Structures are given as structure tokens and as C-alpha cells.
mmCIF file of C-alpha atoms in Angstrom:
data_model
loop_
_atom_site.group_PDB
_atom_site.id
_atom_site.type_symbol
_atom_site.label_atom_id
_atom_site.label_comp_id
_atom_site.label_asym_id
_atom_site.label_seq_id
_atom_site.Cartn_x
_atom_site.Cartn_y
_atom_site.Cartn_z
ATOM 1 C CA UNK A 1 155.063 137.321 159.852
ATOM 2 C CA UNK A 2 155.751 134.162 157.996
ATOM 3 C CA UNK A 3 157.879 133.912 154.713
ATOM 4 C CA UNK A 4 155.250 132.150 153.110
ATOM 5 C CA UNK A 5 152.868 134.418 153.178
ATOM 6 C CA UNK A 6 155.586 137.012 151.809
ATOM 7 C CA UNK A 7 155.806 135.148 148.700
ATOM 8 C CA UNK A 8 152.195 134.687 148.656
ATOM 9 C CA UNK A 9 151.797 138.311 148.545
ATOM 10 C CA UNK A 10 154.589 138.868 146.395
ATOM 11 C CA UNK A 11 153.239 136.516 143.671
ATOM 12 C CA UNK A 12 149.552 137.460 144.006
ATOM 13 C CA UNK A 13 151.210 141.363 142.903
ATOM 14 C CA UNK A 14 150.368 142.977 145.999
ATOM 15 C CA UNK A 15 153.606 143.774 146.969
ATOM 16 C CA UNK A 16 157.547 144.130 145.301
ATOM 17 C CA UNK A 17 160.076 142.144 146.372
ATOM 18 C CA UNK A 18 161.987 145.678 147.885
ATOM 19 C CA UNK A 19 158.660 145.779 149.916
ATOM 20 C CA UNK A 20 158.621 141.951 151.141
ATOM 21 C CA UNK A 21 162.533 142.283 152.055
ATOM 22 C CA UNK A 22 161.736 145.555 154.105
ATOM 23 C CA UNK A 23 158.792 144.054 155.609
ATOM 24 C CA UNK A 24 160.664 141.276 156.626
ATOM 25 C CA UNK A 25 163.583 143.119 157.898
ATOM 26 C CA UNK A 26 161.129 145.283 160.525
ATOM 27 C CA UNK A 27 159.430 142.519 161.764
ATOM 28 C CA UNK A 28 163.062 140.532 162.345
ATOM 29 C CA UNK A 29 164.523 143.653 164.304
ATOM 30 C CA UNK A 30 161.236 144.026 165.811
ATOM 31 C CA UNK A 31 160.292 140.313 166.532
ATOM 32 C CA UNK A 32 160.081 138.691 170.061
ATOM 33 C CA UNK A 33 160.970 135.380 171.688
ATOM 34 C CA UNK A 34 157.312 133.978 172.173
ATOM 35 C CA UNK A 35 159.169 131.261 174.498
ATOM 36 C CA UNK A 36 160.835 133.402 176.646
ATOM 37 C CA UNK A 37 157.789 135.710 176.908
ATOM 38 C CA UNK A 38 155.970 132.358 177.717
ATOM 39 C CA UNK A 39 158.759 131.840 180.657
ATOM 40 C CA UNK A 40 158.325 135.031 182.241
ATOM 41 C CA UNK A 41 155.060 134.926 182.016
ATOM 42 C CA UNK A 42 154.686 131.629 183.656
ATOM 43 C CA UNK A 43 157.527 132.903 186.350
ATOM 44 C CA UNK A 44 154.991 135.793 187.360
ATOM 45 C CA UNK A 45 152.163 133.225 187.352
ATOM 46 C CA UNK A 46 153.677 131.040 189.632
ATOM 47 C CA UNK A 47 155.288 133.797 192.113
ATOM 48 C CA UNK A 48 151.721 135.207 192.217
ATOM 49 C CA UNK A 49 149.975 131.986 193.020
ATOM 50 C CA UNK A 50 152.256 131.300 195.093
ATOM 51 C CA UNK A 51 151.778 134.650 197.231
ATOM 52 C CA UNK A 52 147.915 133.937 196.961
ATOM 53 C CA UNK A 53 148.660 130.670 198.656
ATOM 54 C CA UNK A 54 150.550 131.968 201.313
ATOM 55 C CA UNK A 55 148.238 134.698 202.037
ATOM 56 C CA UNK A 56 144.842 131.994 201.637
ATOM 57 C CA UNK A 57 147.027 129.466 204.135
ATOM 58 C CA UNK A 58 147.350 132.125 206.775
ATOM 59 C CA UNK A 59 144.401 134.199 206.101
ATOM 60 C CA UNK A 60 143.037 133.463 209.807
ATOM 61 C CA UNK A 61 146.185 134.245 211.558
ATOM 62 C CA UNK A 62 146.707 137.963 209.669
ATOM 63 C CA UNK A 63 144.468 140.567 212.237
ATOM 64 C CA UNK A 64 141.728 142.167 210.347
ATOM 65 C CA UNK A 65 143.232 145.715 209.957
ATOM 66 C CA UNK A 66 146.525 144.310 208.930
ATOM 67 C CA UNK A 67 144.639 142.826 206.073
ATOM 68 C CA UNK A 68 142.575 146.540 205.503
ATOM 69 C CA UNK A 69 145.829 147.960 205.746
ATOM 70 C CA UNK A 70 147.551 146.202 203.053
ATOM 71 C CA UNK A 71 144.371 146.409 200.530
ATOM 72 C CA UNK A 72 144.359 149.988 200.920
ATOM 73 C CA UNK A 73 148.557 151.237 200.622
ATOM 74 C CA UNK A 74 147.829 148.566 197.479
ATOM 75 C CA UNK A 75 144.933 150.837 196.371
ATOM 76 C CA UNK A 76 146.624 154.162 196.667
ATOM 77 C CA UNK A 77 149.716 152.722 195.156
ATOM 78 C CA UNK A 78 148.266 151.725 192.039
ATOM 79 C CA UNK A 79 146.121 155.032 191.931
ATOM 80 C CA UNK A 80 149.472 157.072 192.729
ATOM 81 C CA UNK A 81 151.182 154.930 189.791
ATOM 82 C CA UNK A 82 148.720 155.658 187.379
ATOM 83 C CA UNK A 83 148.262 159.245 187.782
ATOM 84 C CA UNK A 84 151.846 159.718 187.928
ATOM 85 C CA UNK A 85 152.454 157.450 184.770
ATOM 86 C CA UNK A 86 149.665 158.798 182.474
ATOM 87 C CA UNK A 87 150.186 162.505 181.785
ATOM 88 C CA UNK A 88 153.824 161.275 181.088
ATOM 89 C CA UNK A 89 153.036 158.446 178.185
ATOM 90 C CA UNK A 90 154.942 155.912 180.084
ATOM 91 C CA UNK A 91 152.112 153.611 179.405
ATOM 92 C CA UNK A 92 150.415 152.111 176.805
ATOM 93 C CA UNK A 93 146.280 152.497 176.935
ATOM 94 C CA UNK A 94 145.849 148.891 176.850
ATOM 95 C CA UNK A 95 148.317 148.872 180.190
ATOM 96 C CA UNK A 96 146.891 151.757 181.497
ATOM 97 C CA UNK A 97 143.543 150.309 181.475
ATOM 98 C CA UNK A 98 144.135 146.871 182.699
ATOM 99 C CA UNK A 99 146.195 149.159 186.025
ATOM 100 C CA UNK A 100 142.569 151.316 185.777
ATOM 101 C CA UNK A 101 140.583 147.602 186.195
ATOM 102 C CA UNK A 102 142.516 146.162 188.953
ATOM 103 C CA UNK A 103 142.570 149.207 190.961
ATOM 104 C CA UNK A 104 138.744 149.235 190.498
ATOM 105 C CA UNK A 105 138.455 145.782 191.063
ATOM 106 C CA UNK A 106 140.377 146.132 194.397
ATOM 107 C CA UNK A 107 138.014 148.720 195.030
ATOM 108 C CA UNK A 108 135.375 146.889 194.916
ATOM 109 C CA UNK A 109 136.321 143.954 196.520
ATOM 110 C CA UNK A 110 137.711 146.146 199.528
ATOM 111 C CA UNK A 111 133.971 146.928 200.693
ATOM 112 C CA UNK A 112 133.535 143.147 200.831
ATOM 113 C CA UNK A 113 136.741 143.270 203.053
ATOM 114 C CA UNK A 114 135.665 145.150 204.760
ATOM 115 C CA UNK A 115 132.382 143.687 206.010
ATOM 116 C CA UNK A 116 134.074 140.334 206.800
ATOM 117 C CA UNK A 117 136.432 142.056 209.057
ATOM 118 C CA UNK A 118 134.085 143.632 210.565
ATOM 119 C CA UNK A 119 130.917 141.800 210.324
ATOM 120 C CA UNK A 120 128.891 144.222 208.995
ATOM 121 C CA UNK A 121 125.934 143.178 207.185
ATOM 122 C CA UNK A 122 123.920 145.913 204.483
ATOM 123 C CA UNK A 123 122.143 145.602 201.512
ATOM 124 C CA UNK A 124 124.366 144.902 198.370
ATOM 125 C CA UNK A 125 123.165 148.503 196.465
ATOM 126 C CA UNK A 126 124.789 150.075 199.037
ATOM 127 C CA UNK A 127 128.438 148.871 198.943
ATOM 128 C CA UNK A 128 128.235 149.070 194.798
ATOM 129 C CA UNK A 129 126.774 152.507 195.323
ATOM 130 C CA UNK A 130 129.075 153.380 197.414
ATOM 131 C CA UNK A 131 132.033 152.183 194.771
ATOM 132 C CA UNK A 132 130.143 153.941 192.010
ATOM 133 C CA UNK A 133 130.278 157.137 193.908
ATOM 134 C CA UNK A 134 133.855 156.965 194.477
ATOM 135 C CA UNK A 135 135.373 155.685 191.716
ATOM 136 C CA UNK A 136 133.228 156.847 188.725
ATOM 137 C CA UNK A 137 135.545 160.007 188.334
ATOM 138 C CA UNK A 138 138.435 157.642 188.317
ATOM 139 C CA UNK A 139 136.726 155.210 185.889
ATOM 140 C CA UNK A 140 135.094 158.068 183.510
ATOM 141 C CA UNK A 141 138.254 160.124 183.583
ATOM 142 C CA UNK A 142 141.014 158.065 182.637
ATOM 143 C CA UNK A 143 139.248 155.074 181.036
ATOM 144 C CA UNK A 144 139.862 154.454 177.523
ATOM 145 C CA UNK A 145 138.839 150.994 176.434
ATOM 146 C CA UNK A 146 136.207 148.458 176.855
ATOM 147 C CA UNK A 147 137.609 146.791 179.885
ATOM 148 C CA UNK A 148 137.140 150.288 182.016
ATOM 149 C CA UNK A 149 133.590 150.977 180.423
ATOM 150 C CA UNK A 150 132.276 147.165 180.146
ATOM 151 C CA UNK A 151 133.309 147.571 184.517
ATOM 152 C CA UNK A 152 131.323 150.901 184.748
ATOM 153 C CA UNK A 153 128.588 150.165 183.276
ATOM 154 C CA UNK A 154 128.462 146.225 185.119
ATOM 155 C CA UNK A 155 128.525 148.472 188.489
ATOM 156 C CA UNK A 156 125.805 151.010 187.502
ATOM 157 C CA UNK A 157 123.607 148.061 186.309
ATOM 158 C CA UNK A 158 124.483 145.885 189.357
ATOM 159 C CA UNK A 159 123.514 148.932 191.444
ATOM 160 C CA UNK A 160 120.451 149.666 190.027
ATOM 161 C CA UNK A 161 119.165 145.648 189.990
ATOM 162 C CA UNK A 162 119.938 145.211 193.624
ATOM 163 C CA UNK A 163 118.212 148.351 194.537
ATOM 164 C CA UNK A 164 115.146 147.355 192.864
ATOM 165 C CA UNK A 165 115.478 144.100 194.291
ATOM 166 C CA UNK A 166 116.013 145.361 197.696
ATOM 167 C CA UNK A 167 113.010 148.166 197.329
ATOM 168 C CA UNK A 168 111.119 145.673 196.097
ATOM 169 C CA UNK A 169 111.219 142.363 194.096
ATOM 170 C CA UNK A 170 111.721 142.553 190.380
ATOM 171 C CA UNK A 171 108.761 141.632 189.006
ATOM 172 C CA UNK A 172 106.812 144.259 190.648
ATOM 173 C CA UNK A 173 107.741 146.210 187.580
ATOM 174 C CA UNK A 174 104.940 143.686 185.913
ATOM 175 C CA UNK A 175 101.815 144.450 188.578
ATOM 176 C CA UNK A 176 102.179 141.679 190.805
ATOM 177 C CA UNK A 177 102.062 143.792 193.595
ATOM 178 C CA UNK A 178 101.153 148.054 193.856
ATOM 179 C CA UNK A 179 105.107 149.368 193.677
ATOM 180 C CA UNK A 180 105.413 153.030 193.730
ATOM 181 C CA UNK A 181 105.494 153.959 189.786
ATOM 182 C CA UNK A 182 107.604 156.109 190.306
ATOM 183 C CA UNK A 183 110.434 154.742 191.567
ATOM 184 C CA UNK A 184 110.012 151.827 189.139
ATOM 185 C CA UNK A 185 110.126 154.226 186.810
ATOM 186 C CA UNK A 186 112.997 155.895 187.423
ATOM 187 C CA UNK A 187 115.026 153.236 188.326
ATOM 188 C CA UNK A 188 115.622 151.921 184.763
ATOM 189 C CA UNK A 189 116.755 155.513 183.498
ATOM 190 C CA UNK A 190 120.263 155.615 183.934
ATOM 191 C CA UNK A 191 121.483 153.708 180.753
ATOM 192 C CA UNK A 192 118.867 156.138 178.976
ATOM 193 C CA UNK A 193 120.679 159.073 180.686
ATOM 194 C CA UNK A 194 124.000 157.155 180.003
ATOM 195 C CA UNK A 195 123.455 156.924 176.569
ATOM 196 C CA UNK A 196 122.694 160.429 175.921
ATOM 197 C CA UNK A 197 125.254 161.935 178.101
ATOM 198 C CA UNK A 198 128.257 159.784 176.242
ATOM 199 C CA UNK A 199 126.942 160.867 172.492
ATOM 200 C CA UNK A 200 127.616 164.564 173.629
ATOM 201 C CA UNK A 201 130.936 163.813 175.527
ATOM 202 C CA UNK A 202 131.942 161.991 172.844
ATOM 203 C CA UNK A 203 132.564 164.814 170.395
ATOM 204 C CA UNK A 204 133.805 167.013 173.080
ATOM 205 C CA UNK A 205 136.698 164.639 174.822
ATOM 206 C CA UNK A 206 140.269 163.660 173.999
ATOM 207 C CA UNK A 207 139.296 160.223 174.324
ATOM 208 C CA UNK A 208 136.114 159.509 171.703
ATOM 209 C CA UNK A 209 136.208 155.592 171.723
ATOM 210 C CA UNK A 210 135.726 155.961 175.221
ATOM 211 C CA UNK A 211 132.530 157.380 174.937
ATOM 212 C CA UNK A 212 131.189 155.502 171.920
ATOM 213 C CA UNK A 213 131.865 152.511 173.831
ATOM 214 C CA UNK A 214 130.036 153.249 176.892
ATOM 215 C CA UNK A 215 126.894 154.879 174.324
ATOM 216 C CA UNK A 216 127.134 151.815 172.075
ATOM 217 C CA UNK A 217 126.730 149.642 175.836
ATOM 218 C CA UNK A 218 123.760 151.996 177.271
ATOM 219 C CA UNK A 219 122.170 151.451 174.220
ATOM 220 C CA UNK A 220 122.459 147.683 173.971
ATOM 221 C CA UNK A 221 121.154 147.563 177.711
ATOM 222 C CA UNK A 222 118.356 149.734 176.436
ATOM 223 C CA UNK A 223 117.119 147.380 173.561
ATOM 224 C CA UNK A 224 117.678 144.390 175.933
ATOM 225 C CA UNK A 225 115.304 145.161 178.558
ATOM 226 C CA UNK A 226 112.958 146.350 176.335
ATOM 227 C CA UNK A 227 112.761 143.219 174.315
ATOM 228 C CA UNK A 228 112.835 141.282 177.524
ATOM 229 C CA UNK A 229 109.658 143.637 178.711
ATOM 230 C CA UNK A 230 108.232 142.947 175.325
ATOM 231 C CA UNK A 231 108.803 139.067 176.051
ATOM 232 C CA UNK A 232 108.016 138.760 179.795
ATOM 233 C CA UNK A 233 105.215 140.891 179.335
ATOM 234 C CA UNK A 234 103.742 138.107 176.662
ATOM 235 C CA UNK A 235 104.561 135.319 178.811
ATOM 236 C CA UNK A 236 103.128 135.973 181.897
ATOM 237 C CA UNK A 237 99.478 136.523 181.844
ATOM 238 C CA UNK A 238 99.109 137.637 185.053
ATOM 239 C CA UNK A 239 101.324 141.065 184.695
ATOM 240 C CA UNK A 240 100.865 144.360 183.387
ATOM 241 C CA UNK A 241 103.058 147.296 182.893
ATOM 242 C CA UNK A 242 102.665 150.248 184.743
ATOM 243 C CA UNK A 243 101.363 153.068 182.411
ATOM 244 C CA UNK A 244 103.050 155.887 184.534
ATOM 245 C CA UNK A 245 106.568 153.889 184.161
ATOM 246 C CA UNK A 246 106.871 153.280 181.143
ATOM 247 C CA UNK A 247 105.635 157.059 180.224
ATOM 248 C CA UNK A 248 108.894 158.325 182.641
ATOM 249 C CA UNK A 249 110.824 155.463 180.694
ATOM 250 C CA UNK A 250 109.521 156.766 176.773
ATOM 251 C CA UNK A 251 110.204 160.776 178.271
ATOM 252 C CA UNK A 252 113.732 159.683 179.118
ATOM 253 C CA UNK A 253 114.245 157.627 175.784
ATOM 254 C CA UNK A 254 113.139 160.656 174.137
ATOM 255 C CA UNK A 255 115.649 162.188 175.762
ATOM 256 C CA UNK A 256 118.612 160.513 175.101
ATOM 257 C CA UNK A 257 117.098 160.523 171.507
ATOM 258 C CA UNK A 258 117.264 164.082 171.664
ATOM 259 C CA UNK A 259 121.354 164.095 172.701
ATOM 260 C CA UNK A 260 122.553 161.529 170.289
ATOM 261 C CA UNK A 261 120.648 163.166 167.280
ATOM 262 C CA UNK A 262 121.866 166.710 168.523
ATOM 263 C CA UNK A 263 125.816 165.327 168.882
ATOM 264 C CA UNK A 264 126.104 163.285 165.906
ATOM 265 C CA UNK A 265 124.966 164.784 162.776
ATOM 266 C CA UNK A 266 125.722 161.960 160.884
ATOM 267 C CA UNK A 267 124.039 158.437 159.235
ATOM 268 C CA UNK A 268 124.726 156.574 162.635
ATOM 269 C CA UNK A 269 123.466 159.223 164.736
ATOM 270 C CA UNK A 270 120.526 159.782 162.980
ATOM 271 C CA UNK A 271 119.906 155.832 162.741
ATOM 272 C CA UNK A 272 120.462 155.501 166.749
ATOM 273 C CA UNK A 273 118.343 158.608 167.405
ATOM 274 C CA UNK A 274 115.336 157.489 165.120
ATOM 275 C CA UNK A 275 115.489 153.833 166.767
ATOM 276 C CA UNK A 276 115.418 155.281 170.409
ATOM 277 C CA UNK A 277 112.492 157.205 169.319
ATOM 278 C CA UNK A 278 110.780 154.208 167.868
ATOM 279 C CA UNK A 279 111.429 152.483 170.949
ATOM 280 C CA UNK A 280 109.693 155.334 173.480
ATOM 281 C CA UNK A 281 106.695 154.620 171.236
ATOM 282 C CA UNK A 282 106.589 151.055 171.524
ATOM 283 C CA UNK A 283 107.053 150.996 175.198
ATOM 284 C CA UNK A 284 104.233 153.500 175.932
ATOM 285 C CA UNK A 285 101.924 151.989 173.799
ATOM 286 C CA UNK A 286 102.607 148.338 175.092
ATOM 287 C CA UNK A 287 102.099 149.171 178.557
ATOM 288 C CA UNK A 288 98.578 151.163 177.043
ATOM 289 C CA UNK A 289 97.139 148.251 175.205
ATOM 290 C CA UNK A 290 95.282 145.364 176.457
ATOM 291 C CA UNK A 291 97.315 142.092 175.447
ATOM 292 C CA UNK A 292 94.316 139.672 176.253
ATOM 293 C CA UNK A 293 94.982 136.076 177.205
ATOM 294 C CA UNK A 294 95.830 133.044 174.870
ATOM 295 C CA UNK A 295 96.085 133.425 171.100
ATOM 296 C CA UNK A 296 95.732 137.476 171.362
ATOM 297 C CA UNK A 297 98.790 137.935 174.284
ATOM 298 C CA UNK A 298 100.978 135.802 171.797
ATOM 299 C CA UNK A 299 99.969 137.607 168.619
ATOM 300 C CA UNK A 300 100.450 141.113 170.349
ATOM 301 C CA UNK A 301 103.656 140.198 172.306
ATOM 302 C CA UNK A 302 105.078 139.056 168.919
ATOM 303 C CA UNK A 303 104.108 141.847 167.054
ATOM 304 C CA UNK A 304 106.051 144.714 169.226
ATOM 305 C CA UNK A 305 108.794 142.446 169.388
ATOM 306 C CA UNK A 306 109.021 142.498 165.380
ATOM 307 C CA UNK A 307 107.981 145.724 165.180
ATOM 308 C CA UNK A 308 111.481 146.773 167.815
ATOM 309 C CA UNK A 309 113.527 144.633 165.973
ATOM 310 C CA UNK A 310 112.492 145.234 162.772
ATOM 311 C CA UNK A 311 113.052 148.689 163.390
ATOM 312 C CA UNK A 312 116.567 147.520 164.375
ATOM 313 C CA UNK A 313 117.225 145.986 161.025
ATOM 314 C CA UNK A 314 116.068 148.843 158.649
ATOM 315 C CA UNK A 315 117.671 151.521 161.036
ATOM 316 C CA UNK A 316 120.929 148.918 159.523
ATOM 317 C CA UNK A 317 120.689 149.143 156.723
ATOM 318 C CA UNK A 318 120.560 153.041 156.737
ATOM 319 C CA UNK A 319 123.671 153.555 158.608
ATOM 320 C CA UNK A 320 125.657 150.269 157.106
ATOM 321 C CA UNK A 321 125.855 148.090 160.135
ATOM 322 C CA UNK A 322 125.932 144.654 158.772
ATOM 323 C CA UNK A 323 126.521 142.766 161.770
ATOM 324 C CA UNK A 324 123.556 144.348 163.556
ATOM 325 C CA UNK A 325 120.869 144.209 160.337
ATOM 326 C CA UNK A 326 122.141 140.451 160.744
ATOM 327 C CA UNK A 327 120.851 140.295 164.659
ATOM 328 C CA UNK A 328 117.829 141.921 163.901
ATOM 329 C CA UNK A 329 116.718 139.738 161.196
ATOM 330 C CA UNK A 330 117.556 136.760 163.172
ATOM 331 C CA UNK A 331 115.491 138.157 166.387
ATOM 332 C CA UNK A 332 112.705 138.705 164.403
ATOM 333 C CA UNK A 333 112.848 134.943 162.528
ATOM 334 C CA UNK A 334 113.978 133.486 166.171
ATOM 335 C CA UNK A 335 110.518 135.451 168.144
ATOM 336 C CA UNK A 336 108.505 133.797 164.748
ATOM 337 C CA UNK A 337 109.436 130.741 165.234
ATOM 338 C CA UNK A 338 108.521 130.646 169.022
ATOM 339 C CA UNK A 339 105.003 132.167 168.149
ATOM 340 C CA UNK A 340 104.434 129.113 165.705
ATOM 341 C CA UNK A 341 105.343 126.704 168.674
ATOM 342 C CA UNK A 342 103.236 128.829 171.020
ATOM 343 C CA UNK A 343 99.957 129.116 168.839
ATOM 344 C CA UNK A 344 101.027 125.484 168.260
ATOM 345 C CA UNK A 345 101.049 124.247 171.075
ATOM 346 C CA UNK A 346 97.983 121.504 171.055
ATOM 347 C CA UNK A 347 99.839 120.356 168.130
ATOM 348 C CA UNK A 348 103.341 119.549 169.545
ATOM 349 C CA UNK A 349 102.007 116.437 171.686
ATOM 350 C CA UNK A 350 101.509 114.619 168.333
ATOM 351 C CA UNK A 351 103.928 113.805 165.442
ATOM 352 C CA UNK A 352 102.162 115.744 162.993
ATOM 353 C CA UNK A 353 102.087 119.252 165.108
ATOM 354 C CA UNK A 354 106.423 118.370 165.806
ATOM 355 C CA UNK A 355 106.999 117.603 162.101
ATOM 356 C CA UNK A 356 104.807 120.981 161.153
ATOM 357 C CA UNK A 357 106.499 123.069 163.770
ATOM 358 C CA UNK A 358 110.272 121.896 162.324
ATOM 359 C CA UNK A 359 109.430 122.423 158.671
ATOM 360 C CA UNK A 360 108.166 125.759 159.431
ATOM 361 C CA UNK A 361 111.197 126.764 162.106
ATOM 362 C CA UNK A 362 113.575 125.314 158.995
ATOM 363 C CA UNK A 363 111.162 127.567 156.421
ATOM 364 C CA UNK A 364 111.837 130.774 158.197
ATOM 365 C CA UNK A 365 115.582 129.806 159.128
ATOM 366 C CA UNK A 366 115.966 129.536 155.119
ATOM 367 C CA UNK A 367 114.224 132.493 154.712
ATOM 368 C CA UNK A 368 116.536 134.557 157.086
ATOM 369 C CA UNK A 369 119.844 133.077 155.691
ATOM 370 C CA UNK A 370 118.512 134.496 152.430
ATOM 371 C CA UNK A 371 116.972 138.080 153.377
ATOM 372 C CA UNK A 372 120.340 138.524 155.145
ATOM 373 C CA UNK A 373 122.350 137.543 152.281
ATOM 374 C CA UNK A 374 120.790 139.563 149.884
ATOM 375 C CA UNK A 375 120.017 143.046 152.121
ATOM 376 C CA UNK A 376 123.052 143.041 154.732
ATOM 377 C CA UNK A 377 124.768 146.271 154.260
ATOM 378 C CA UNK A 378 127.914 146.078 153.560
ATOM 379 C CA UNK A 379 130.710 146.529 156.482
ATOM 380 C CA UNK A 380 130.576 150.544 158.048
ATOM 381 C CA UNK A 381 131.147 152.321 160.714
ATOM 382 C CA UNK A 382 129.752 150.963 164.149
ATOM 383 C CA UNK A 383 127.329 152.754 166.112
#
């Protein structure tokens, strides 16, 4: 910490000058050479790169188990390490972690390994189902920050997409073919299930930011594919969602509605809970209504989307995310905005329709800036 700001402090009355001189004290017999960090740090760099080279420059001539070989004593050493380190407190959690990511990583990139050595060829759900299978209880276990749980969470999702795409392409979830609705159904549960099962772990384990994180993901993945279904759904005028999915989709929303309200008895529990339930509604009864073609599909794509998000904002301001009330607000101006360029759209060819689509985009931009000023909460607790 800088003198200067000391004597900032000091004369703004924040702190005593027996306070500054401690303060500065610590941080001098705590304090450490950035440079030499910087050296070491670029000594590791350069002895790693320069083992990668090595390794990339005979990568042919190394037989194919050899390579297996090493990846895996590299696998079990880091797993041995860990385990062996953590019940001790030999490490800190950010350490601990970033060992926890680079054994998974090494998982993962083992399977890929493997099929090169042997020339094995398979669907890609099955090699990230196969990782997710085996190290999930190593992941879910141990983890404790968002490194571990953002890399859970990308394999679950990565899993699930590629199975859908191998079962079937994509868009099938829209009616451009007959898919099973079943299975398109269930596919897009886990985050639900996810979601649910992390609110009630979370009051139960030894590590509760663990589990807030991966809940506070599942449910970000939730609103984001249902505003893209909202969105794709008004844009394409050929599709239609499937009824009987998006009923096993609202059941499981319910669901996880169900969890979080039962496990967290307080403002953001109750805020989460009630927009989950919102959101069961709003899918069900967008894959039940007619959208129409032209004018209507815009109007009635726009209106769930404001209706989610809007829904996103007031469920905000009750439990004092600022930050969020901030997104939804925007979402809502942003999805306006594109309606008045849709329902526009005759216009836009000519300088009049451009000039009346910017001064209303700038109208509701000015609008936002202002609604968010005066009704953002002010900073809480996060989800």
C-alpha cells in the first residue's frame, strides 16, 4: 500500500497516525518483491514452454502408450497430491482449485489422447459423458471456487448439446422435424435439476460458495435458453415448440422452484423461487399459444420476452440485486428497440424510417439510463 494514500486517509480522519504507522509496518514485513516474483515466474514460463516444445518436436517419435502412460502417472499424481494435501491445509483454496482444474483438464483431454493413439472415432457426448461420470465426484467434492464449478457445469452443458446434436439436430426442439418429445424434453433438465439440488446442498455443506456458485450458474443457463426460446421462437416462422416439452421443462422448473424456496428461507430465495415459477408459466404458455406470422409473431415474441425479464427486474428489486435489476431493464429496453426496427422494417430502406428508428432506440436508451438510476436497489447480497 502506498504512503500516499496513508496520508490521504489520515487527513480525510479515517484513520490515526498509530493506525497508518501499524498499517504500514504489516504491509513492509509482509510485502513482496513483485520483480523477483516476475523472474520466477517467467523462469517457470520458459522451462515449461520449453518442455512443450520438446515434447511437440518429437511428438511422432514418442510410441502411443508411452505418451498414455505419462498422461495418466501425471493424472494420478496430481489426484494423489491433492487428496493428500487437502485434509492437511497445506493449500490455499485458490491453489487447491487451480490443482482441481488441471487435473480435470488433463482428464479431459486424455480421452482425446486417447482416440488419436488409437484411432478411435465416437460421438463427442460420449467421451464428455464419460469425463462427467468419472470426475464429477472429484469436481463436486473438493471444488470450492468458480474455476471448478464454471468447468462442471461447461462439461454437463457440452454433454447435453452434443447429445442433442448427435440424437438429432438442434433445432428439432422448434418442429422442423417430428423428434421424440420426450427426449427433447428431458434433455434440457439438468441445469433445472442442478439448480435445485445446489440450493439444498448449499445449506447442508462445509463449502456454501461452492454451491451458490454452481445454483447462481444453473440458473443463469436457465434464463438464457429460455430467452433464447422466447427469441428464436419469434424469429423463425416456420417453428413451433413442442407442447409436451416444454410441459416436462415447466414440471422440472417447478421443481427446482420448489428446492430453492424450501432451502433458503430468505429475500433471495424467495426472489429466485418466485422467478423460476414465473418462468414454468411463460414457457408452457408460449409453446400453447399461436404466435401468428408478421406483425402478431413480433408483438407476441416481444411480449414474453418483457414479461421474463421484467419479472427479472422486479424479482431485483425485492431481494437488492442492483447489478441484475440493471440487466433486466436493459434486456427489456434492448428486445424494444429490436421490435421498433422489426415492425419497422418497410421504413428502414428510407431516411425517414432510419432517422425514426434512432430517435426512438436513443428515446428508450434515455429512458433506461433513468428508470435504472432512480429504482436500482442498492448493492445486497447476490443470488
Amino acid at each position: 500500500m502506498s504512503e500516499r494514500k496513508l496520508r490521504a486517509w489520515q487527513a480525510a480522519g479515517l484513520i490515526d497516525a498509530d493506525t497508518a504507522s501499524r498499517i504500514s509496518a504489516w504491509e513492509a514485513a509482509h510485502s513482496r518483491s513483485i520483480g523477483v516474483w516476475a523472474i520466477v515466474g517467467l523462469g517457470a514460463l520458459t522451462i515449461g514452454l520449453g518442455l512443450v516444445s520438446l515434447i511437440a518436436a518429437n511428438w511422432e517419435q514418442i510410441p502411443g502408450t508411452t505418451r498414455l502412460a505419462i498422461h495418466m502417472l501425471l493424472m494420478i499424481a496430481l489426484a494423489a497430491w491433492t487428496w493428500w494435501s487437502l485434509p492437511r491445509g497445506r493449500m490455499h483454496d485458490q491453489v487447491h482449485d487451480a490443482l482441481l482444474f488441471v487435473g480435470a483438464v488433463l482428464g479431459l483431454t486424455f480421452f482425446g489422447h486417447l482416440g488419436q493413439v488409437y484411432q478411435t472415432s465416437s460421438p463427442l457426448w460420449q467421451p464428455l459423458l464419460a469425463w462427467l461420470l468419472l470426475f464429477s465426484p472429484f469436481l463436486l467434492l473438493f471444488g470450492r471456487g468458480w474455476p471448478v464449478a464454471g468447468l462442471w457445469m461447461a462439461g454437463l452443458l457440452g454433454t447435453m448439446w452434443t447429445h442433442a446434436e448427435d440424437h438429432g439436430h438442434i433445432w428439432s426442439l422448434f418442429g422442423r422435424t417430428e423428434p421424440p418429445w420426450l427426449y427433447w424434453g428431458l434433455i434440457a433438465c439438468p441445469p433445472m435439476l442442478v439448480a435445485g439440488a445446489a440450493a439444498l446442498l448449499r445449506s447442508r455443506s462445509e463449502r456454501p460458495a461452492f454451491w451458490r456458485l454452481l445454483e447462481q450458474m444453473a440458473v443463469a443457463t436457465i434464463f438464457t435458453g429460455l430467452s433464447l426460446a422466447i427469441l428464436l421462437h419469434g424469429w423463425d416462422g416456420d417453428g413451433s415448440l413442442l407442447p409436451g416439452s416444454a410441459l416436462i421443462h415447466s414440471i422440472a422448473l417447478l421443481a427446482a422452484a420448489a428446492a430453492i424456496a424450501y432451502a433458503r428461507r430468505t429475500a433471495s430465495g424467495r426472489a429466485t423461487a418466485a422467478l423460476l415459477l414465473i418462468a414454468a408459466a411463460l414457457h408452457l404458455i408460449q409453446a400453447l399459444v399461436p404466435y401468428g406470422h408478421g406483425a402478431a409473431r413480433a408483438w407476441i415474441s416481444s411480449l414474453f420476452f418483457c414479461l421474463l425479464w421484467g419479472a427479472v427486474a422486479a424479482a431485483a428489486i425485492h431481494a437488492g440485486w442492483r447489478r441484475l435489476f440493471q440487466l433486466g431493464v436493459a434486456m427489456v429496453a434492448l428486445r424494444i428497440i429490436i421490435l421498433s426496427f422489426e415492425l419497422n422494417d418497410d421504413l428502414l430502406g428510407s431516411g425517414v424510417g432510419l432517422i425514426l428508428s434512432g430517435l426512438f432506440a436513443m428515446a428508450v436508451a434515455w429512458a433506461t439510463i433513468r428508470l435504472s438510476r432512480r429504482y436500482a436497489p442498492a448493492r445486497g447480497d447476490a443470488a
